Structure formats: structure tokens, C-alpha cells
XYZ file of C-alpha atoms in Angstrom:
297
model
C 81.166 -111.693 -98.075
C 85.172 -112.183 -98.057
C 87.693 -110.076 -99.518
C 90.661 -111.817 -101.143
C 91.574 -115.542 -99.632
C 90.601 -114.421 -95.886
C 87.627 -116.767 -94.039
C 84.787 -115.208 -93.272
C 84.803 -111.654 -91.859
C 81.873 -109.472 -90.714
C 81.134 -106.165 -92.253
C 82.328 -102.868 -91.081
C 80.642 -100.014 -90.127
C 82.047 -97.148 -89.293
C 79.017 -96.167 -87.145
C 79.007 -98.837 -84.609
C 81.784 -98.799 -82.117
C 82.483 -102.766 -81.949
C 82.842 -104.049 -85.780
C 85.933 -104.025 -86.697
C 87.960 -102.893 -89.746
C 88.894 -105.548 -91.818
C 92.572 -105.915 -93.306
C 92.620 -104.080 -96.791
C 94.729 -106.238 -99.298
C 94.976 -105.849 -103.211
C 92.948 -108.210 -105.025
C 95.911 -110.644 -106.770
C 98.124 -110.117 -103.537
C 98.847 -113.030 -101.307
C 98.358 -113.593 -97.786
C 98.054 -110.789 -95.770
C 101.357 -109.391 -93.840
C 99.603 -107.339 -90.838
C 100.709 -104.146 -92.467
C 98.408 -101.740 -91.600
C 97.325 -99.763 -95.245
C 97.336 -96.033 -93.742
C 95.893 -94.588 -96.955
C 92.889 -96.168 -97.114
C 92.144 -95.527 -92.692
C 92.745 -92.072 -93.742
C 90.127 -92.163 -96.517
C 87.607 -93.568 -94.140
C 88.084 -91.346 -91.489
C 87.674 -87.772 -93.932
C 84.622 -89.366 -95.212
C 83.359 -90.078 -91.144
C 84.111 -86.213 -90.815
C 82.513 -84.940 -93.992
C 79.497 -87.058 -93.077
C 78.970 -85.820 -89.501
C 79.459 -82.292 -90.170
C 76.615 -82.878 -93.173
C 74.155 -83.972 -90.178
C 74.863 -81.278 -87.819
C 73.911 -78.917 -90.292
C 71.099 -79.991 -91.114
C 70.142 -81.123 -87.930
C 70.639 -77.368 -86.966
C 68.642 -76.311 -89.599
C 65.496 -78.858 -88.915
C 65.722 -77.651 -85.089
C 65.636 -73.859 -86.329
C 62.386 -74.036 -88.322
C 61.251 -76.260 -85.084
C 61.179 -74.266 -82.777
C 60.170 -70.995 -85.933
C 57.012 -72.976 -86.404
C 55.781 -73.690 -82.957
C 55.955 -69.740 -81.870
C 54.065 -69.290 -85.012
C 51.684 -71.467 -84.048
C 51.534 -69.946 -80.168
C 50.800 -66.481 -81.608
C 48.203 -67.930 -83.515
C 46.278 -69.932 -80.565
C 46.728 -66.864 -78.462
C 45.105 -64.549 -81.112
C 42.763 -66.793 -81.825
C 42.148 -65.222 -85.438
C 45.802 -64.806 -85.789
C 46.169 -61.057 -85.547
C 48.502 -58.838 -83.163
C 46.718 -58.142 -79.499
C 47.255 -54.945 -77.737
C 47.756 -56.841 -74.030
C 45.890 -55.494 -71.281
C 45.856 -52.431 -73.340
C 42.857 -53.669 -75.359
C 40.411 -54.403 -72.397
C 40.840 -50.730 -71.054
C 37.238 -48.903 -72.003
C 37.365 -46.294 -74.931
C 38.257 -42.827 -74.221
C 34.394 -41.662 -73.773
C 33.546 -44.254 -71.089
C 36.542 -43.066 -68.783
C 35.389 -40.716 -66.181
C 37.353 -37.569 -66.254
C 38.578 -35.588 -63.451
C 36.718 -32.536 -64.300
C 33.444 -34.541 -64.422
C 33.772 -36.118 -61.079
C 35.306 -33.249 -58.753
C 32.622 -32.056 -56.072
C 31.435 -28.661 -56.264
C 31.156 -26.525 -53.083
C 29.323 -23.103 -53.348
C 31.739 -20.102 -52.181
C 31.434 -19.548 -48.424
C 33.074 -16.579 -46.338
C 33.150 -16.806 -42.614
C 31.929 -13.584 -40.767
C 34.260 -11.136 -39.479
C 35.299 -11.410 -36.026
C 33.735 -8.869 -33.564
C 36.206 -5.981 -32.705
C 36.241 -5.506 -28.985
C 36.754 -1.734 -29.639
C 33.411 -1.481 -30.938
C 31.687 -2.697 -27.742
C 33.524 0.551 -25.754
C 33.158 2.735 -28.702
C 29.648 4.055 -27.995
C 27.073 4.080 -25.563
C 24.872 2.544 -27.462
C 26.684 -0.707 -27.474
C 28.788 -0.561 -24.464
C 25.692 -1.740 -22.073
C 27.554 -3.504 -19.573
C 27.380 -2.886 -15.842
C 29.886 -0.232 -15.109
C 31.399 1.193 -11.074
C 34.859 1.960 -9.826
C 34.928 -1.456 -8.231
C 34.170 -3.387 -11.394
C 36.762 -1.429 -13.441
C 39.339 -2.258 -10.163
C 38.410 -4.659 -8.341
C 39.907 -6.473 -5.377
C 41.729 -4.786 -2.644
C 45.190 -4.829 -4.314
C 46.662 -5.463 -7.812
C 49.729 -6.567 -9.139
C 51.592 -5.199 -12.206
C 55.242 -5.594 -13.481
C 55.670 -8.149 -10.184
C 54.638 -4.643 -7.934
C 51.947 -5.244 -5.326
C 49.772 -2.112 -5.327
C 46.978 -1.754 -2.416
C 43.865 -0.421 -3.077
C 42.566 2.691 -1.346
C 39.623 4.722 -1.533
C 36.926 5.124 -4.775
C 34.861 7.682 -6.066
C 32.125 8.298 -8.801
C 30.500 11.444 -9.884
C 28.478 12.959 -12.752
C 29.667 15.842 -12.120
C 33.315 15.633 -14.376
C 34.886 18.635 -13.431
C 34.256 18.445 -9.800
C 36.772 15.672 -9.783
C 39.789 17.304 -12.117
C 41.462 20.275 -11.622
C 43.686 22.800 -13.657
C 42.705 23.325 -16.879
C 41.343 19.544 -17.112
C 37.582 20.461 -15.977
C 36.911 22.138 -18.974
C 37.938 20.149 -21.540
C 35.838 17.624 -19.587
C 33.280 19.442 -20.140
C 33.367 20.736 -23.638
C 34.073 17.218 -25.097
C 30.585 16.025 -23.152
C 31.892 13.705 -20.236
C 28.830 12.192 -18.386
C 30.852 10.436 -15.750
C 34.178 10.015 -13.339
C 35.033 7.257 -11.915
C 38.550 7.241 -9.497
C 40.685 4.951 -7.231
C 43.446 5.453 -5.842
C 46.724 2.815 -4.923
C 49.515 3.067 -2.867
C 53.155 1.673 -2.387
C 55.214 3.085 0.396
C 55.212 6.577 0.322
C 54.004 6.256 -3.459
C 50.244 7.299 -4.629
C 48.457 7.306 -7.344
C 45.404 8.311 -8.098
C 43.600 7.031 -11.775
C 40.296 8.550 -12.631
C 38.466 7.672 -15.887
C 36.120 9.941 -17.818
C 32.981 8.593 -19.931
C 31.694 9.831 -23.323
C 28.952 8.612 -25.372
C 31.216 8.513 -28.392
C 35.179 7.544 -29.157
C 35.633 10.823 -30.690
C 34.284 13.125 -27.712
C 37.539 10.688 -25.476
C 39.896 11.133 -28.347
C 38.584 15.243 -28.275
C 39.630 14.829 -24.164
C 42.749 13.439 -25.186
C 43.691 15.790 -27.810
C 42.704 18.910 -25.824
C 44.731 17.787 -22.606
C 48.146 19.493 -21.637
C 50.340 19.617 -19.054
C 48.467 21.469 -16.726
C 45.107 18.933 -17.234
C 45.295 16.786 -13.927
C 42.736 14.620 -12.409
C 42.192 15.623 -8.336
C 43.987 13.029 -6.227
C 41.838 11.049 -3.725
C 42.609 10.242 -0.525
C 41.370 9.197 2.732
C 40.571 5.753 4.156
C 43.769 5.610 5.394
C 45.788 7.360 2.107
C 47.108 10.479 3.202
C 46.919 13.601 1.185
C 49.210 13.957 -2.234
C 49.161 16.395 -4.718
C 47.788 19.367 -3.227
C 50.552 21.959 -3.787
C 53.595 19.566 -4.841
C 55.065 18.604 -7.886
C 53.610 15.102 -9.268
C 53.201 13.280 -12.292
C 50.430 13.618 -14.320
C 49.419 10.881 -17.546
C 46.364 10.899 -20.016
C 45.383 8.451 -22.668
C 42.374 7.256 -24.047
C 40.593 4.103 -25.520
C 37.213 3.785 -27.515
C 34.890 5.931 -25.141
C 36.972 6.499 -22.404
C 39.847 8.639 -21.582
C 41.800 8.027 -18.260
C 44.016 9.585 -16.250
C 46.848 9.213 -14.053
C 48.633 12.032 -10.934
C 50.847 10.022 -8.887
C 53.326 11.527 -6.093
C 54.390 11.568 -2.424
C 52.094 11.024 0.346
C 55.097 13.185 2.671
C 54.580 16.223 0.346
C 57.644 15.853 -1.364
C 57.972 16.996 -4.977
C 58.305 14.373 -7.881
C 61.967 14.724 -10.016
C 63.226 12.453 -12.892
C 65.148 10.717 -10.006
C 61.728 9.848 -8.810
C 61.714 6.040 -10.731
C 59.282 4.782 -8.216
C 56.968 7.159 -8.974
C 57.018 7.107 -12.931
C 56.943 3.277 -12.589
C 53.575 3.445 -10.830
C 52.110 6.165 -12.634
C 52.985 4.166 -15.818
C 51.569 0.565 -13.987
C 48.367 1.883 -12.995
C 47.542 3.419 -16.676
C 48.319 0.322 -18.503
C 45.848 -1.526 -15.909
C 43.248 0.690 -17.008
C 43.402 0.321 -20.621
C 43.485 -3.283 -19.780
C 40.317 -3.294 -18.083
C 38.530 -0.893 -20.233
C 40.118 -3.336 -23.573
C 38.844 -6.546 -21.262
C 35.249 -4.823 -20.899
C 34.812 -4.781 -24.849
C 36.329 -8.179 -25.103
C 34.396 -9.433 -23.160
C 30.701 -7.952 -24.620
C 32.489 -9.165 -28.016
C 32.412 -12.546 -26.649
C 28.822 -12.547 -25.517
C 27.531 -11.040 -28.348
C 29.436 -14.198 -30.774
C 27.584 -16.679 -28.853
C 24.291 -15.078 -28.595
């Protein structure tokens, strides 16, 4: 092809980078004067514009329903008969096959340990306090020690005969409350002494009767000998009483050099007081400990 007297020229395309644009003359012009014709490059370029912005969109468009159809088609392979899955969701069992709580939890029958065994009770009553009693296993040893005080141990005595061993008005309330036994021992310190005796009853209430009945004037008989002086024959002293399950116990505790007992006397009260608490510990220890043997037999 040639366009007015030119040789010939190959075509243009505006699409491939190395033709070239060939020189644009009228038809009856002459030869060409290397004028460039801006008009017409102007023309050609709007129309490159027009035509690439034609392919983008639609390119766009093509790429949209792409990618549109292939998700389609995933759902569908995934569903296999094209419906909406749950997820894991549908290959948990219905609500009937799932074990409830209620149906699994163990069952225990209602249980109730025994009471413990109350000490008391074993020194409550003769007929369950059957332990080997004697002075020397309610105090035994040669000395004790209370409060960080050493105490030694002097002489002992047991009777049946209660009132032979009290004095005052203790003998009879001994022996209208039914004592069947007193057992004494006496401890010294120095110049202190003190004398505890311990009455038996067959029942708690006949020691808490002893107790009750007791006033000032109710005062165990000291012991002496063996080396323990005389106390408490015509002096002042200091007299306790107290009493626990079947047993009341008693308490005179003075001077061995005659001398009378006043409130400034704190060496005195402190071993009158020492000597009663070891008491009701032994007596409380003698019920713990048939407690104990009774639990494991």
C-alpha cells in the first residue's frame, strides 16, 4: 500500500512498539515537507486511550465472574449435593446420644462416721472405769514437775475408810455422797507441803454431790512421814477441792515449820494450785486413755 507519491511504506500499528507512523499528507498535495500533522497524532492517540480503557473493563469484568464461578463451583464439590454444611457441627451425635452429667455421676450411699469416744465417760462410772487404780499409778515417779517447779514425792496412802483420812466437816460429806475410797500423796518444796488426796464414787454425780457440799472448813488430813515433817495440824493452810467424772480431789498445802499460810504466802498457793491441776490431769489421762483402748478394740 502507499499513500500519495511516497515508495513503499509498511503499515502502522499502533500496538506494536517498532512500526512506525507514516507521514500524513493530503491526497492532491505534493511532496511531503517533514511537517509533522499534530491533528491527526492527536486523533490516534484518544482513540489508543479510548481503546485501552474499553479492555480493562472488560477484562475486569471477565476476571470478576472468574474467580465468582470457581467459589461456586468449590462450595459445590465440598457439599457434594450442593447444599450448606454445618462444619464440624454436623458430625457431633444428636442430643439423645450425648451422655448427660446427671446420668453419669456416681452415687455413694450416705455414710456418718461414729462419734468419737468421750474420755469423761470412761471416769464417769464404775462400771466403765475398770482400769487398774493405786496412789502410785495416779502419781507416779518420785518427783514431778509443773509450771518448771520440781516437786519431790513423799509418802502415800490408801484407805476405804473415807473419813478416816479428812477432817473438819469433810468426813461427812464423804460419806453421805457414798465415797468407797482415798487415795493421798503428799510433795514437798522447801519448807512447802502439800498434801492431795482423791475420793472415789461409783457415779459423777455422788463427786459433783462432794464437790457441791464442800466448804471452807472440808479439808483432807495432811500426810506426812518418810522424811516430810508434820503440816497442818493446828496452823493456818490452804485448802482446794474440785472434781472430775467420778472423782473429787483435794488439796491442804502449808508449812512444814508450823507457820501459818497468808496471801503473802505465793509459794504456797502456787503449789497448792500445781498439784490440783496434776490431778485432774491424771484422772482426764486415765479416761483418755480407756477411750483409746476401747476405739481400737
Amino acid at each position: 500500500m502507499s499513500f500519495g507519491q511516497g515508495g513503499p511504506q509498511s503499515q502502522w500499528d499502533p500496538w506494536k512498539p517498532q512500526s512506525q507512523q507514516p507521514s500524513q499528507q493530503p491526497w492532491n498535495s505534493g511532496p511531503a515537507d517533514n511537517t509533522p500533522d499534530w491533528a491527526a497524532l492527536a486523533e490516534a492517540s484518544e482513540a489508543r486511550a479510548k481503546r485501552r480503557r474499553l479492555l480493562f473493563v472488560g477484562g475486569g469484568a471477565l476476571a470478576t465472574v472468574a474467580i465468582a464461578g470457581a467459589v461456586a463451583v468449590a462450595v459445590v464439590s465440598a457439599n457434594g449435593s450442593g447444599q450448606a454444611s454445618d462444619g464440624p457441627s454436623s458430625q457431633l451425635p444428636a442430643t439423645a446420644d450425648i451422655p448427660s452429667a446427671s446420668a453419669t455421676a456416681p452415687s455413694f450411699a450416705p455414710t456418718s462416721a461414729p462419734p468419737p469416744l468421750d474420755p469423761k465417760d470412761f471416769v464417769s462410772s464404775a462400771e466403765k472405769d475398770k482400769a487398774p487404780l493405786s496412789p502410785d499409778l495416779l502419781f507416779p515417779g518420785t518427783q514431778l514437775t509443773m509450771s518448771g517447779t520440781v516437786y519431790k514425792k513423799g509418802p502415800t496412802a490408801d484407805t476405804r475408810t473415807c473419813g478416816s483420812a479428812a477432817q473438819k466437816t469433810l468426813p461427812k460429806v464423804l460419806t453421805d455422797n457414798g465415797c468407797t475410797r482415798m487415795m493421798r500423796v503428799t510433795y514437798t518444796r522447801g519448807d512447802v507441803a502439800v498434801t492431795v488426796g482423791v475420793a472415789v464414787f461409783d457415779t459423777e454425780a455422788q463427786a459433783a454431790g462432794a464437790k457441791r457440799q464442800a466448804d471452807k472448813k472440808s479439808i483432807i488430813r495432811s500426810l506426812s512421814g518418810g522424811g516430810v515433817k508434820s503440816f497442818c495440824t493446828g496452823a493456818v493452810c490452804r485448802s482446794t477441792t474440785n472434781s472430775y467424772g467420778r472423782y473429787a480431789y483435794f488439796t491442804v498445802a502449808g508449812h512444814t515449820d508450823g507457820k501459818d499460810v497468808t496471801e503473802k504466802a505465793t509459794e504456797v498457793f502456787k503449789a497448792g494450785d500445781d498439784l490440783a491441776e496434776f490431778a485432774f490431769r491424771q484422772i482426764r489421762q486415765r479416761g483418755e486413755a480407756q477411750a483409746s483402748a476401747a476405739a481400737e478394740g
